């Protein structure tokens, strides 16, 4: 956490939420288990500098992509809509300079 806070002081540093599951215990995590990590990352970087990472192929080892995304979606569904849009698309578009509508 302290290193992420230091990194986030630089406005050019963005973060990707991924790697919240490990492949050794498939489907052993829940939305409640990953919630603190997502909320801490949001607190540190804000939704304008935080993006979702699907973590493929590790997500396959964690159970499947749908399971991983479902838990992530449950956590961010608690956020304001603008934050959800940022994390799921707009932050990545801005960071990578994509012109996708």
PDB file of C-alpha atoms in Angstrom:
ATOM      1  CA  UNK A   1       0.000   0.000   0.000  1.00  0.00           C
ATOM      2  CA  UNK A   2       2.724   2.491   0.907  1.00  0.00           C
ATOM      3  CA  UNK A   3       4.545   1.871  -2.375  1.00  0.00           C
ATOM      4  CA  UNK A   4       1.326   2.315  -4.340  1.00  0.00           C
ATOM      5  CA  UNK A   5       0.701   5.599  -2.531  1.00  0.00           C
ATOM      6  CA  UNK A   6       4.176   6.784  -3.472  1.00  0.00           C
ATOM      7  CA  UNK A   7       3.671   5.741  -7.098  1.00  0.00           C
ATOM      8  CA  UNK A   8       0.264   7.431  -7.254  1.00  0.00           C
ATOM      9  CA  UNK A   9       1.823  10.774  -6.315  1.00  0.00           C
ATOM     10  CA  UNK A  10       3.023  10.911  -9.918  1.00  0.00           C
ATOM     11  CA  UNK A  11      -0.010  11.848 -12.037  1.00  0.00           C
ATOM     12  CA  UNK A  12       1.411   9.872 -14.974  1.00  0.00           C
ATOM     13  CA  UNK A  13       1.187   6.568 -13.073  1.00  0.00           C
ATOM     14  CA  UNK A  14      -1.880   4.419 -13.671  1.00  0.00           C
ATOM     15  CA  UNK A  15      -2.770   1.056 -12.159  1.00  0.00           C
ATOM     16  CA  UNK A  16      -4.495  -2.064 -13.397  1.00  0.00           C
ATOM     17  CA  UNK A  17      -6.599  -4.238 -11.103  1.00  0.00           C
ATOM     18  CA  UNK A  18      -5.633  -7.823 -11.866  1.00  0.00           C
ATOM     19  CA  UNK A  19      -3.932 -10.750 -10.223  1.00  0.00           C
ATOM     20  CA  UNK A  20      -6.473 -10.962  -7.436  1.00  0.00           C
ATOM     21  CA  UNK A  21      -6.813 -14.709  -7.897  1.00  0.00           C
ATOM     22  CA  UNK A  22      -4.219 -17.408  -7.790  1.00  0.00           C
ATOM     23  CA  UNK A  23      -4.288 -20.543  -9.847  1.00  0.00           C
ATOM     24  CA  UNK A  24      -3.671 -22.992  -7.021  1.00  0.00           C
ATOM     25  CA  UNK A  25      -7.144 -22.867  -5.472  1.00  0.00           C
ATOM     26  CA  UNK A  26      -9.666 -22.418  -8.283  1.00  0.00           C
ATOM     27  CA  UNK A  27     -12.821 -20.540  -7.392  1.00  0.00           C
ATOM     28  CA  UNK A  28     -11.596 -20.091  -3.853  1.00  0.00           C
ATOM     29  CA  UNK A  29     -12.097 -16.321  -3.736  1.00  0.00           C
ATOM     30  CA  UNK A  30     -15.259 -14.270  -3.637  1.00  0.00           C
ATOM     31  CA  UNK A  31     -16.265 -10.685  -4.221  1.00  0.00           C
ATOM     32  CA  UNK A  32     -15.885 -10.154  -0.462  1.00  0.00           C
ATOM     33  CA  UNK A  33     -12.312 -11.473  -0.598  1.00  0.00           C
ATOM     34  CA  UNK A  34     -11.203  -9.098  -3.369  1.00  0.00           C
ATOM     35  CA  UNK A  35     -13.280  -6.058  -2.312  1.00  0.00           C
ATOM     36  CA  UNK A  36     -10.647  -4.568   0.073  1.00  0.00           C
ATOM     37  CA  UNK A  37      -7.963  -4.636  -2.630  1.00  0.00           C
ATOM     38  CA  UNK A  38     -10.166  -3.005  -5.250  1.00  0.00           C
ATOM     39  CA  UNK A  39     -11.388  -0.327  -2.849  1.00  0.00           C
ATOM     40  CA  UNK A  40      -7.844   0.443  -1.671  1.00  0.00           C
ATOM     41  CA  UNK A  41      -6.650   0.793  -5.260  1.00  0.00           C
ATOM     42  CA  UNK A  42      -9.569   3.113  -5.997  1.00  0.00           C
ATOM     43  CA  UNK A  43      -8.793   5.146  -2.910  1.00  0.00           C
ATOM     44  CA  UNK A  44      -5.162   5.525  -3.955  1.00  0.00           C
ATOM     45  CA  UNK A  45      -5.463   6.072  -7.715  1.00  0.00           C
ATOM     46  CA  UNK A  46      -9.062   7.155  -8.202  1.00  0.00           C
ATOM     47  CA  UNK A  47     -11.186   5.718 -10.976  1.00  0.00           C
ATOM     48  CA  UNK A  48      -9.535   8.037 -13.516  1.00  0.00           C
ATOM     49  CA  UNK A  49      -6.225   6.170 -13.127  1.00  0.00           C
ATOM     50  CA  UNK A  50      -7.410   2.650 -12.371  1.00  0.00           C
ATOM     51  CA  UNK A  51      -8.408   0.082 -14.986  1.00  0.00           C
ATOM     52  CA  UNK A  52      -9.670  -3.473 -14.971  1.00  0.00           C
ATOM     53  CA  UNK A  53      -7.369  -6.223 -16.193  1.00  0.00           C
ATOM     54  CA  UNK A  54      -8.930  -9.548 -17.082  1.00  0.00           C
ATOM     55  CA  UNK A  55      -5.803 -11.427 -16.009  1.00  0.00           C
ATOM     56  CA  UNK A  56      -6.074 -14.055 -18.722  1.00  0.00           C
ATOM     57  CA  UNK A  57      -4.820 -16.818 -18.642  1.00  0.00           C
ATOM     58  CA  UNK A  58      -4.584 -16.782 -14.828  1.00  0.00           C
ATOM     59  CA  UNK A  59      -8.334 -16.193 -14.710  1.00  0.00           C
ATOM     60  CA  UNK A  60      -8.769 -19.585 -16.353  1.00  0.00           C
ATOM     61  CA  UNK A  61      -6.741 -21.171 -13.552  1.00  0.00           C
ATOM     62  CA  UNK A  62      -8.880 -19.331 -10.987  1.00  0.00           C
ATOM     63  CA  UNK A  63     -11.998 -21.021 -12.328  1.00  0.00           C
ATOM     64  CA  UNK A  64     -12.933 -19.180 -15.473  1.00  0.00           C
ATOM     65  CA  UNK A  65     -13.065 -15.656 -16.815  1.00  0.00           C
ATOM     66  CA  UNK A  66     -16.802 -15.310 -16.167  1.00  0.00           C
ATOM     67  CA  UNK A  67     -16.280 -16.157 -12.485  1.00  0.00           C
ATOM     68  CA  UNK A  68     -13.454 -13.626 -12.110  1.00  0.00           C
ATOM     69  CA  UNK A  69     -15.341 -10.875 -13.938  1.00  0.00           C
ATOM     70  CA  UNK A  70     -18.554 -11.598 -12.034  1.00  0.00           C
ATOM     71  CA  UNK A  71     -16.842 -11.058  -8.676  1.00  0.00           C
ATOM     72  CA  UNK A  72     -15.135  -7.902  -9.906  1.00  0.00           C
ATOM     73  CA  UNK A  73     -18.437  -6.609 -11.306  1.00  0.00           C
ATOM     74  CA  UNK A  74     -20.170  -7.239  -7.997  1.00  0.00           C
ATOM     75  CA  UNK A  75     -17.650  -5.046  -6.194  1.00  0.00           C
ATOM     76  CA  UNK A  76     -17.679  -2.158  -8.644  1.00  0.00           C
ATOM     77  CA  UNK A  77     -21.480  -2.235  -8.963  1.00  0.00           C
ATOM     78  CA  UNK A  78     -21.443  -0.522  -5.567  1.00  0.00           C
ATOM     79  CA  UNK A  79     -19.621   2.478  -7.067  1.00  0.00           C
ATOM     80  CA  UNK A  80     -21.124   5.501  -8.800  1.00  0.00           C
ATOM     81  CA  UNK A  81     -21.758   4.861 -12.498  1.00  0.00           C
ATOM     82  CA  UNK A  82     -19.002   7.258 -13.613  1.00  0.00           C
ATOM     83  CA  UNK A  83     -16.419   5.324 -11.582  1.00  0.00           C
ATOM     84  CA  UNK A  84     -17.633   2.036 -13.061  1.00  0.00           C
ATOM     85  CA  UNK A  85     -17.292   3.394 -16.603  1.00  0.00           C
ATOM     86  CA  UNK A  86     -13.827   4.719 -15.847  1.00  0.00           C
ATOM     87  CA  UNK A  87     -12.524   1.442 -14.435  1.00  0.00           C
ATOM     88  CA  UNK A  88     -14.106  -0.725 -17.128  1.00  0.00           C
ATOM     89  CA  UNK A  89     -13.292   1.393 -20.176  1.00  0.00           C
ATOM     90  CA  UNK A  90     -12.500   5.096 -20.063  1.00  0.00           C
ATOM     91  CA  UNK A  91      -9.280   4.869 -18.041  1.00  0.00           C
ATOM     92  CA  UNK A  92      -7.845   2.329 -20.501  1.00  0.00           C
ATOM     93  CA  UNK A  93      -8.982   4.426 -23.473  1.00  0.00           C
ATOM     94  CA  UNK A  94      -7.248   7.481 -22.032  1.00  0.00           C
ATOM     95  CA  UNK A  95      -4.090   5.647 -20.985  1.00  0.00           C
ATOM     96  CA  UNK A  96      -3.626   3.868 -24.318  1.00  0.00           C
ATOM     97  CA  UNK A  97      -4.853   6.816 -26.382  1.00  0.00           C
ATOM     98  CA  UNK A  98      -7.676   4.831 -27.969  1.00  0.00           C
ATOM     99  CA  UNK A  99     -10.319   6.590 -30.016  1.00  0.00           C
ATOM    100  CA  UNK A 100     -13.096   4.059 -29.390  1.00  0.00           C
ATOM    101  CA  UNK A 101     -16.647   5.219 -28.862  1.00  0.00           C
TER     102      UNK A 101
END
